[in-house]
Amino acid sequence: MPKTIRRSPLVAGVIALLVAVGVGVTACGGDDDSADLPAGVVARVGDANVTQEQLDAAISQTTAEAKSQGQTVPTEGSDGYDQVQQQALQSLVQQRIVGFEARECGNSCEVTDEQIDEDLARIIETNFNGKQKEFNDFLKDRGITQADARDIVKNGLQQQKLFNHVTRGVRFTEADAKAYYDEHPDEFKVAAGRTASHILVATEAEADRIRAEVTPENFAELARENSTDTASAKQGGSLGQIQKGQLVPEFEKVAFALKDGEISQPVKTQFGWHIITVDVTPARTTSFAEAKDQIIQTQLSQKRQTEFTTWSEGVLKDWEERTVYADADLKPPATTQAAEGAATAP
């Protein structure tokens, strides 16, 4: 679905599934444009049916979610509705594929009722202030039953377990990290930085008085006690990192001329009189020891994602011949890219 429609954890759960790993999704279905399926069945995945009632419910849930975000979804008979149907149906198809693959995976991908309960409790705590009534109202507004919610959570947990199972052998070692560090030196260069702090007062006399007693050690204390810039005063006068072009010229000229830890003489600007100090951080290169853990974490995550993407492509391809549609118009295009902005596997 369009990335402008922000989905709730539950509504997103239906859509995410295998398509959510960010892979290209090849249309499921045999060569026939349509298949003879029982009345009320819009698709069959293996031996699992997807009914018109289930499809209508999925579209209603998507529409309700969009409405809650102040957005709209094309209605039946309008331009774009065919795409809404196709995407909703593909989500249901992929939900069933995940279920089949999780069963094929075996014990390591089994999801228990206790795990579903725990994840629902986490969702309620995180997204609904820990209040069951808020969660129930959310479901009711979107036409999602409690059973639907449990199925959605179960399918999401199955996807996570499939991801862990498929990528269990993927490694990115310290030696791999060192090779990456050596091959990407620009990624570990840290530009020079300059942090400014100031004490702002109304008169030159007051500025001269404070300048006479201020030191690097008591600068923050005097800023909190005297500065009329109340926002920065609470932070000991800190203005954070500064860049040229951000400040009034009189202040900027002095702030960029000061050496690390140096305190200026009073400076007049349109805001009053400033006493300025800076903390200068020179340009440097992050050492391998500092960068190692982050490199391993990031590159291992990417490597696992690539492994899962490759597996997912093969799975979806394998299910093409085992998925049929009652109506050719409900089949997705021959190649459909995963929704932009979709969540990735954990």
mmCIF file with all atom_site columns, N, CA, C and O in Angstrom, residues 28-30 32-52 54-55 89 93 96 321-331:
data_model
loop_
_atom_site.group_PDB
_atom_site.id
_atom_site.type_symbol
_atom_site.label_atom_id
_atom_site.label_alt_id
_atom_site.label_comp_id
_atom_site.label_asym_id
_atom_site.label_entity_id
_atom_site.label_seq_id
_atom_site.pdbx_PDB_ins_code
_atom_site.Cartn_x
_atom_site.Cartn_y
_atom_site.Cartn_z
_atom_site.occupancy
_atom_site.B_iso_or_equiv
_atom_site.pdbx_formal_charge
_atom_site.auth_seq_id
_atom_site.auth_comp_id
_atom_site.auth_asym_id
_atom_site.auth_atom_id
_atom_site.pdbx_PDB_model_num
ATOM 1   N N  . CYS A 1 28  ? 1.787   -14.859 -8.007  1.00 0.00 ? 28  CYS A N  1
ATOM 2   C CA . CYS A 1 28  ? 1.471   -16.249 -7.763  1.00 0.00 ? 28  CYS A CA 1
ATOM 3   C C  . CYS A 1 28  ? 0.366   -16.665 -8.714  1.00 0.00 ? 28  CYS A C  1
ATOM 4   O O  . CYS A 1 28  ? -0.497  -15.886 -9.060  1.00 0.00 ? 28  CYS A O  1
ATOM 5   N N  . GLY A 1 29  ? 0.367   -17.938 -9.109  1.00 0.00 ? 29  GLY A N  1
ATOM 6   C CA . GLY A 1 29  ? -0.716  -18.431 -9.952  1.00 0.00 ? 29  GLY A CA 1
ATOM 7   C C  . GLY A 1 29  ? -0.183  -19.106 -11.172 1.00 0.00 ? 29  GLY A C  1
ATOM 8   O O  . GLY A 1 29  ? 0.906   -18.794 -11.663 1.00 0.00 ? 29  GLY A O  1
ATOM 9   N N  . GLY A 1 30  ? -0.945  -20.035 -11.688 1.00 0.00 ? 30  GLY A N  1
ATOM 10  C CA . GLY A 1 30  ? -0.532  -20.753 -12.880 1.00 0.00 ? 30  GLY A CA 1
ATOM 11  C C  . GLY A 1 30  ? -0.721  -19.928 -14.126 1.00 0.00 ? 30  GLY A C  1
ATOM 12  O O  . GLY A 1 30  ? -0.980  -18.738 -14.078 1.00 0.00 ? 30  GLY A O  1
ATOM 13  N N  . ASP A 1 32  ? -3.153  -20.197 -16.347 1.00 0.00 ? 32  ASP A N  1
ATOM 14  C CA . ASP A 1 32  ? -4.525  -19.853 -16.659 1.00 0.00 ? 32  ASP A CA 1
ATOM 15  C C  . ASP A 1 32  ? -4.859  -18.500 -16.068 1.00 0.00 ? 32  ASP A C  1
ATOM 16  O O  . ASP A 1 32  ? -4.423  -18.135 -14.994 1.00 0.00 ? 32  ASP A O  1
ATOM 17  N N  . ASP A 1 33  ? -5.689  -17.733 -16.794 1.00 0.00 ? 33  ASP A N  1
ATOM 18  C CA . ASP A 1 33  ? -6.086  -16.422 -16.299 1.00 0.00 ? 33  ASP A CA 1
ATOM 19  C C  . ASP A 1 33  ? -6.951  -16.524 -15.055 1.00 0.00 ? 33  ASP A C  1
ATOM 20  O O  . ASP A 1 33  ? -6.987  -15.640 -14.223 1.00 0.00 ? 33  ASP A O  1
ATOM 21  N N  . SER A 1 34  ? -7.719  -17.605 -14.924 1.00 0.00 ? 34  SER A N  1
ATOM 22  C CA . SER A 1 34  ? -8.558  -17.785 -13.761 1.00 0.00 ? 34  SER A CA 1
ATOM 23  C C  . SER A 1 34  ? -8.760  -19.273 -13.546 1.00 0.00 ? 34  SER A C  1
ATOM 24  O O  . SER A 1 34  ? -8.385  -20.098 -14.371 1.00 0.00 ? 34  SER A O  1
ATOM 25  N N  . ALA A 1 35  ? -9.362  -19.627 -12.429 1.00 0.00 ? 35  ALA A N  1
ATOM 26  C CA . ALA A 1 35  ? -9.584  -21.036 -12.105 1.00 0.00 ? 35  ALA A CA 1
ATOM 27  C C  . ALA A 1 35  ? -10.993 -21.202 -11.576 1.00 0.00 ? 35  ALA A C  1
ATOM 28  O O  . ALA A 1 35  ? -11.585 -20.276 -11.028 1.00 0.00 ? 35  ALA A O  1
ATOM 29  N N  . ASP A 1 36  ? -11.534 -22.410 -11.736 1.00 0.00 ? 36  ASP A N  1
ATOM 30  C CA . ASP A 1 36  ? -12.854 -22.723 -11.205 1.00 0.00 ? 36  ASP A CA 1
ATOM 31  C C  . ASP A 1 36  ? -12.715 -23.033 -9.724  1.00 0.00 ? 36  ASP A C  1
ATOM 32  O O  . ASP A 1 36  ? -12.201 -24.084 -9.331  1.00 0.00 ? 36  ASP A O  1
ATOM 33  N N  . LEU A 1 37  ? -13.155 -22.113 -8.899  1.00 0.00 ? 37  LEU A N  1
ATOM 34  C CA . LEU A 1 37  ? -13.112 -22.277 -7.454  1.00 0.00 ? 37  LEU A CA 1
ATOM 35  C C  . LEU A 1 37  ? -14.535 -22.233 -6.921  1.00 0.00 ? 37  LEU A C  1
ATOM 36  O O  . LEU A 1 37  ? -15.438 -21.693 -7.575  1.00 0.00 ? 37  LEU A O  1
ATOM 37  N N  . PRO A 1 38  ? -14.772 -22.764 -5.743  1.00 0.00 ? 38  PRO A N  1
ATOM 38  C CA . PRO A 1 38  ? -16.118 -22.734 -5.168  1.00 0.00 ? 38  PRO A CA 1
ATOM 39  C C  . PRO A 1 38  ? -16.638 -21.308 -5.045  1.00 0.00 ? 38  PRO A C  1
ATOM 40  O O  . PRO A 1 38  ? -15.868 -20.348 -4.942  1.00 0.00 ? 38  PRO A O  1
ATOM 41  N N  . ALA A 1 39  ? -17.934 -21.172 -5.051  1.00 0.00 ? 39  ALA A N  1
ATOM 42  C CA . ALA A 1 39  ? -18.552 -19.855 -4.888  1.00 0.00 ? 39  ALA A CA 1
ATOM 43  C C  . ALA A 1 39  ? -18.073 -19.219 -3.590  1.00 0.00 ? 39  ALA A C  1
ATOM 44  O O  . ALA A 1 39  ? -17.982 -19.872 -2.550  1.00 0.00 ? 39  ALA A O  1
ATOM 45  N N  . GLY A 1 40  ? -17.738 -17.943 -3.664  1.00 0.00 ? 40  GLY A N  1
ATOM 46  C CA . GLY A 1 40  ? -17.286 -17.219 -2.479  1.00 0.00 ? 40  GLY A CA 1
ATOM 47  C C  . GLY A 1 40  ? -15.810 -17.333 -2.201  1.00 0.00 ? 40  GLY A C  1
ATOM 48  O O  . GLY A 1 40  ? -15.303 -16.708 -1.271  1.00 0.00 ? 40  GLY A O  1
ATOM 49  N N  . VAL A 1 41  ? -15.072 -18.115 -3.014  1.00 0.00 ? 41  VAL A N  1
ATOM 50  C CA . VAL A 1 41  ? -13.621 -18.253 -2.844  1.00 0.00 ? 41  VAL A CA 1
ATOM 51  C C  . VAL A 1 41  ? -12.930 -17.454 -3.943  1.00 0.00 ? 41  VAL A C  1
ATOM 52  O O  . VAL A 1 41  ? -13.208 -17.651 -5.123  1.00 0.00 ? 41  VAL A O  1
ATOM 53  N N  . VAL A 1 42  ? -12.036 -16.541 -3.563  1.00 0.00 ? 42  VAL A N  1
ATOM 54  C CA . VAL A 1 42  ? -11.367 -15.684 -4.540  1.00 0.00 ? 42  VAL A CA 1
ATOM 55  C C  . VAL A 1 42  ? -9.977  -16.192 -4.888  1.00 0.00 ? 42  VAL A C  1
ATOM 56  O O  . VAL A 1 42  ? -9.424  -15.826 -5.934  1.00 0.00 ? 42  VAL A O  1
ATOM 57  N N  . ALA A 1 43  ? -9.392  -17.019 -4.045  1.00 0.00 ? 43  ALA A N  1
ATOM 58  C CA . ALA A 1 43  ? -8.077  -17.580 -4.335  1.00 0.00 ? 43  ALA A CA 1
ATOM 59  C C  . ALA A 1 43  ? -7.870  -18.826 -3.487  1.00 0.00 ? 43  ALA A C  1
ATOM 60  O O  . ALA A 1 43  ? -8.492  -18.987 -2.428  1.00 0.00 ? 43  ALA A O  1
ATOM 61  N N  . ARG A 1 44  ? -6.996  -19.697 -3.965  1.00 0.00 ? 44  ARG A N  1
ATOM 62  C CA . ARG A 1 44  ? -6.627  -20.884 -3.197  1.00 0.00 ? 44  ARG A CA 1
ATOM 63  C C  . ARG A 1 44  ? -5.113  -20.984 -3.185  1.00 0.00 ? 44  ARG A C  1
ATOM 64  O O  . ARG A 1 44  ? -4.467  -20.961 -4.234  1.00 0.00 ? 44  ARG A O  1
ATOM 65  N N  . VAL A 1 45  ? -4.560  -21.082 -1.988  1.00 0.00 ? 45  VAL A N  1
ATOM 66  C CA . VAL A 1 45  ? -3.116  -21.201 -1.793  1.00 0.00 ? 45  VAL A CA 1
ATOM 67  C C  . VAL A 1 45  ? -2.864  -22.603 -1.270  1.00 0.00 ? 45  VAL A C  1
ATOM 68  O O  . VAL A 1 45  ? -3.190  -22.909 -0.123  1.00 0.00 ? 45  VAL A O  1
ATOM 69  N N  . GLY A 1 46  ? -2.297  -23.472 -2.111  1.00 0.00 ? 46  GLY A N  1
ATOM 70  C CA . GLY A 1 46  ? -2.200  -24.869 -1.714  1.00 0.00 ? 46  GLY A CA 1
ATOM 71  C C  . GLY A 1 46  ? -3.603  -25.407 -1.496  1.00 0.00 ? 46  GLY A C  1
ATOM 72  O O  . GLY A 1 46  ? -4.435  -25.377 -2.391  1.00 0.00 ? 46  GLY A O  1
ATOM 73  N N  . ASP A 1 47  ? -3.876  -25.854 -0.278  1.00 0.00 ? 47  ASP A N  1
ATOM 74  C CA . ASP A 1 47  ? -5.229  -26.322 0.026   1.00 0.00 ? 47  ASP A CA 1
ATOM 75  C C  . ASP A 1 47  ? -5.994  -25.335 0.907   1.00 0.00 ? 47  ASP A C  1
ATOM 76  O O  . ASP A 1 47  ? -7.045  -25.674 1.474   1.00 0.00 ? 47  ASP A O  1
ATOM 77  N N  . ALA A 1 48  ? -5.486  -24.110 1.026   1.00 0.00 ? 48  ALA A N  1
ATOM 78  C CA . ALA A 1 48  ? -6.124  -23.085 1.863   1.00 0.00 ? 48  ALA A CA 1
ATOM 79  C C  . ALA A 1 48  ? -6.874  -22.086 0.991   1.00 0.00 ? 48  ALA A C  1
ATOM 80  O O  . ALA A 1 48  ? -6.302  -21.511 0.049   1.00 0.00 ? 48  ALA A O  1
ATOM 81  N N  . ASN A 1 49  ? -8.134  -21.864 1.292   1.00 0.00 ? 49  ASN A N  1
ATOM 82  C CA . ASN A 1 49  ? -8.950  -20.922 0.545   1.00 0.00 ? 49  ASN A CA 1
ATOM 83  C C  . ASN A 1 49  ? -8.850  -19.515 1.127   1.00 0.00 ? 49  ASN A C  1
ATOM 84  O O  . ASN A 1 49  ? -8.686  -19.336 2.342   1.00 0.00 ? 49  ASN A O  1
ATOM 85  N N  . VAL A 1 50  ? -8.950  -18.522 0.243   1.00 0.00 ? 50  VAL A N  1
ATOM 86  C CA . VAL A 1 50  ? -9.154  -17.127 0.647   1.00 0.00 ? 50  VAL A CA 1
ATOM 87  C C  . VAL A 1 50  ? -10.530 -16.751 0.140   1.00 0.00 ? 50  VAL A C  1
ATOM 88  O O  . VAL A 1 50  ? -10.795 -16.823 -1.068  1.00 0.00 ? 50  VAL A O  1
ATOM 89  N N  . THR A 1 51  ? -11.419 -16.355 1.033   1.00 0.00 ? 51  THR A N  1
ATOM 90  C CA . THR A 1 51  ? -12.804 -16.089 0.646   1.00 0.00 ? 51  THR A CA 1
ATOM 91  C C  . THR A 1 51  ? -13.026 -14.616 0.329   1.00 0.00 ? 51  THR A C  1
ATOM 92  O O  . THR A 1 51  ? -12.242 -13.741 0.727   1.00 0.00 ? 51  THR A O  1
ATOM 93  N N  . GLN A 1 52  ? -14.119 -14.381 -0.380  1.00 0.00 ? 52  GLN A N  1
ATOM 94  C CA . GLN A 1 52  ? -14.512 -13.004 -0.677  1.00 0.00 ? 52  GLN A CA 1
ATOM 95  C C  . GLN A 1 52  ? -14.770 -12.237 0.613   1.00 0.00 ? 52  GLN A C  1
ATOM 96  O O  . GLN A 1 52  ? -14.427 -11.055 0.730   1.00 0.00 ? 52  GLN A O  1
ATOM 97  N N  . GLN A 1 54  ? -13.290 -12.670 3.471   1.00 0.00 ? 54  GLN A N  1
ATOM 98  C CA . GLN A 1 54  ? -11.998 -12.304 4.052   1.00 0.00 ? 54  GLN A CA 1
ATOM 99  C C  . GLN A 1 54  ? -11.362 -11.147 3.289   1.00 0.00 ? 54  GLN A C  1
ATOM 100 O O  . GLN A 1 54  ? -10.760 -10.248 3.889   1.00 0.00 ? 54  GLN A O  1
ATOM 101 N N  . LEU A 1 55  ? -11.497 -11.154 1.978   1.00 0.00 ? 55  LEU A N  1
ATOM 102 C CA . LEU A 1 55  ? -10.954 -10.060 1.172   1.00 0.00 ? 55  LEU A CA 1
ATOM 103 C C  . LEU A 1 55  ? -11.672 -8.760  1.480   1.00 0.00 ? 55  LEU A C  1
ATOM 104 O O  . LEU A 1 55  ? -11.032 -7.707  1.655   1.00 0.00 ? 55  LEU A O  1
ATOM 105 N N  . LEU A 1 89  ? -5.528  -8.810  -1.456  1.00 0.00 ? 89  LEU A N  1
ATOM 106 C CA . LEU A 1 89  ? -5.553  -10.255 -1.686  1.00 0.00 ? 89  LEU A CA 1
ATOM 107 C C  . LEU A 1 89  ? -4.152  -10.837 -1.595  1.00 0.00 ? 89  LEU A C  1
ATOM 108 O O  . LEU A 1 89  ? -3.954  -11.915 -1.019  1.00 0.00 ? 89  LEU A O  1
ATOM 109 N N  . VAL A 1 93  ? -2.847  -13.900 0.669   1.00 0.00 ? 93  VAL A N  1
ATOM 110 C CA . VAL A 1 93  ? -2.141  -15.031 0.074   1.00 0.00 ? 93  VAL A CA 1
ATOM 111 C C  . VAL A 1 93  ? -0.806  -15.242 0.782   1.00 0.00 ? 93  VAL A C  1
ATOM 112 O O  . VAL A 1 93  ? -0.442  -16.364 1.171   1.00 0.00 ? 93  VAL A O  1
ATOM 113 N N  . ARG A 1 96  ? -0.955  -16.813 4.187   1.00 0.00 ? 96  ARG A N  1
ATOM 114 C CA . ARG A 1 96  ? -1.075  -18.266 4.172   1.00 0.00 ? 96  ARG A CA 1
ATOM 115 C C  . ARG A 1 96  ? 0.245   -18.945 3.815   1.00 0.00 ? 96  ARG A C  1
ATOM 116 O O  . ARG A 1 96  ? 0.581   -19.996 4.356   1.00 0.00 ? 96  ARG A O  1
ATOM 117 N N  . GLU A 1 321 ? 2.873   -21.962 -8.743  1.00 0.00 ? 321 GLU A N  1
ATOM 118 C CA . GLU A 1 321 ? 2.061   -23.015 -9.354  1.00 0.00 ? 321 GLU A CA 1
ATOM 119 C C  . GLU A 1 321 ? 1.045   -23.601 -8.386  1.00 0.00 ? 321 GLU A C  1
ATOM 120 O O  . GLU A 1 321 ? 0.184   -24.380 -8.792  1.00 0.00 ? 321 GLU A O  1
ATOM 121 N N  . ARG A 1 322 ? 1.123   -23.235 -7.128  1.00 0.00 ? 322 ARG A N  1
ATOM 122 C CA . ARG A 1 322 ? 0.200   -23.776 -6.139  1.00 0.00 ? 322 ARG A CA 1
ATOM 123 C C  . ARG A 1 322 ? -0.826  -22.738 -5.687  1.00 0.00 ? 322 ARG A C  1
ATOM 124 O O  . ARG A 1 322 ? -1.548  -22.951 -4.708  1.00 0.00 ? 322 ARG A O  1
ATOM 125 N N  . THR A 1 323 ? -0.869  -21.606 -6.378  1.00 0.00 ? 323 THR A N  1
ATOM 126 C CA . THR A 1 323 ? -1.832  -20.557 -6.046  1.00 0.00 ? 323 THR A CA 1
ATOM 127 C C  . THR A 1 323 ? -2.664  -20.234 -7.277  1.00 0.00 ? 323 THR A C  1
ATOM 128 O O  . THR A 1 323 ? -2.103  -19.969 -8.350  1.00 0.00 ? 323 THR A O  1
ATOM 129 N N  . VAL A 1 324 ? -3.965  -20.257 -7.131  1.00 0.00 ? 324 VAL A N  1
ATOM 130 C CA . VAL A 1 324 ? -4.871  -19.959 -8.245  1.00 0.00 ? 324 VAL A CA 1
ATOM 131 C C  . VAL A 1 324 ? -5.877  -18.905 -7.796  1.00 0.00 ? 324 VAL A C  1
ATOM 132 O O  . VAL A 1 324 ? -6.167  -18.764 -6.608  1.00 0.00 ? 324 VAL A O  1
ATOM 133 N N  . TYR A 1 325 ? -6.403  -18.186 -8.792  1.00 0.00 ? 325 TYR A N  1
ATOM 134 C CA . TYR A 1 325 ? -7.335  -17.100 -8.537  1.00 0.00 ? 325 TYR A CA 1
ATOM 135 C C  . TYR A 1 325 ? -8.643  -17.350 -9.271  1.00 0.00 ? 325 TYR A C  1
ATOM 136 O O  . TYR A 1 325 ? -8.652  -17.873 -10.389 1.00 0.00 ? 325 TYR A O  1
ATOM 137 N N  . ALA A 1 326 ? -9.751  -16.946 -8.656  1.00 0.00 ? 326 ALA A N  1
ATOM 138 C CA . ALA A 1 326 ? -11.053 -17.111 -9.280  1.00 0.00 ? 326 ALA A CA 1
ATOM 139 C C  . ALA A 1 326 ? -11.247 -16.134 -10.425 1.00 0.00 ? 326 ALA A C  1
ATOM 140 O O  . ALA A 1 326 ? -11.997 -16.405 -11.361 1.00 0.00 ? 326 ALA A O  1
ATOM 141 N N  . ASP A 1 327 ? -10.570 -15.003 -10.366 1.00 0.00 ? 327 ASP A N  1
ATOM 142 C CA . ASP A 1 327 ? -10.754 -13.943 -11.362 1.00 0.00 ? 327 ASP A CA 1
ATOM 143 C C  . ASP A 1 327 ? -9.377  -13.414 -11.758 1.00 0.00 ? 327 ASP A C  1
ATOM 144 O O  . ASP A 1 327 ? -8.577  -13.049 -10.896 1.00 0.00 ? 327 ASP A O  1
ATOM 145 N N  . ALA A 1 328 ? -9.129  -13.372 -13.063 1.00 0.00 ? 328 ALA A N  1
ATOM 146 C CA . ALA A 1 328 ? -7.828  -12.894 -13.541 1.00 0.00 ? 328 ALA A CA 1
ATOM 147 C C  . ALA A 1 328 ? -7.542  -11.472 -13.082 1.00 0.00 ? 328 ALA A C  1
ATOM 148 O O  . ALA A 1 328 ? -6.383  -11.087 -12.895 1.00 0.00 ? 328 ALA A O  1
ATOM 149 N N  . ASP A 1 329 ? -8.598  -10.662 -12.888 1.00 0.00 ? 329 ASP A N  1
ATOM 150 C CA . ASP A 1 329 ? -8.401  -9.276  -12.465 1.00 0.00 ? 329 ASP A CA 1
ATOM 151 C C  . ASP A 1 329 ? -7.855  -9.171  -11.043 1.00 0.00 ? 329 ASP A C  1
ATOM 152 O O  . ASP A 1 329 ? -7.352  -8.121  -10.649 1.00 0.00 ? 329 ASP A O  1
ATOM 153 N N  . LEU A 1 330 ? -7.981  -10.247 -10.270 1.00 0.00 ? 330 LEU A N  1
ATOM 154 C CA . LEU A 1 330 ? -7.483  -10.219 -8.893  1.00 0.00 ? 330 LEU A CA 1
ATOM 155 C C  . LEU A 1 330 ? -6.016  -10.614 -8.797  1.00 0.00 ? 330 LEU A C  1
ATOM 156 O O  . LEU A 1 330 ? -5.395  -10.445 -7.751  1.00 0.00 ? 330 LEU A O  1
ATOM 157 N N  . LYS A 1 331 ? -5.478  -11.171 -9.891  1.00 0.00 ? 331 LYS A N  1
ATOM 158 C CA . LYS A 1 331 ? -4.073  -11.539 -9.885  1.00 0.00 ? 331 LYS A CA 1
ATOM 159 C C  . LYS A 1 331 ? -3.215  -10.286 -9.932  1.00 0.00 ? 331 LYS A C  1
ATOM 160 O O  . LYS A 1 331 ? -3.558  -9.317  -10.604 1.00 0.00 ? 331 LYS A O  1
#
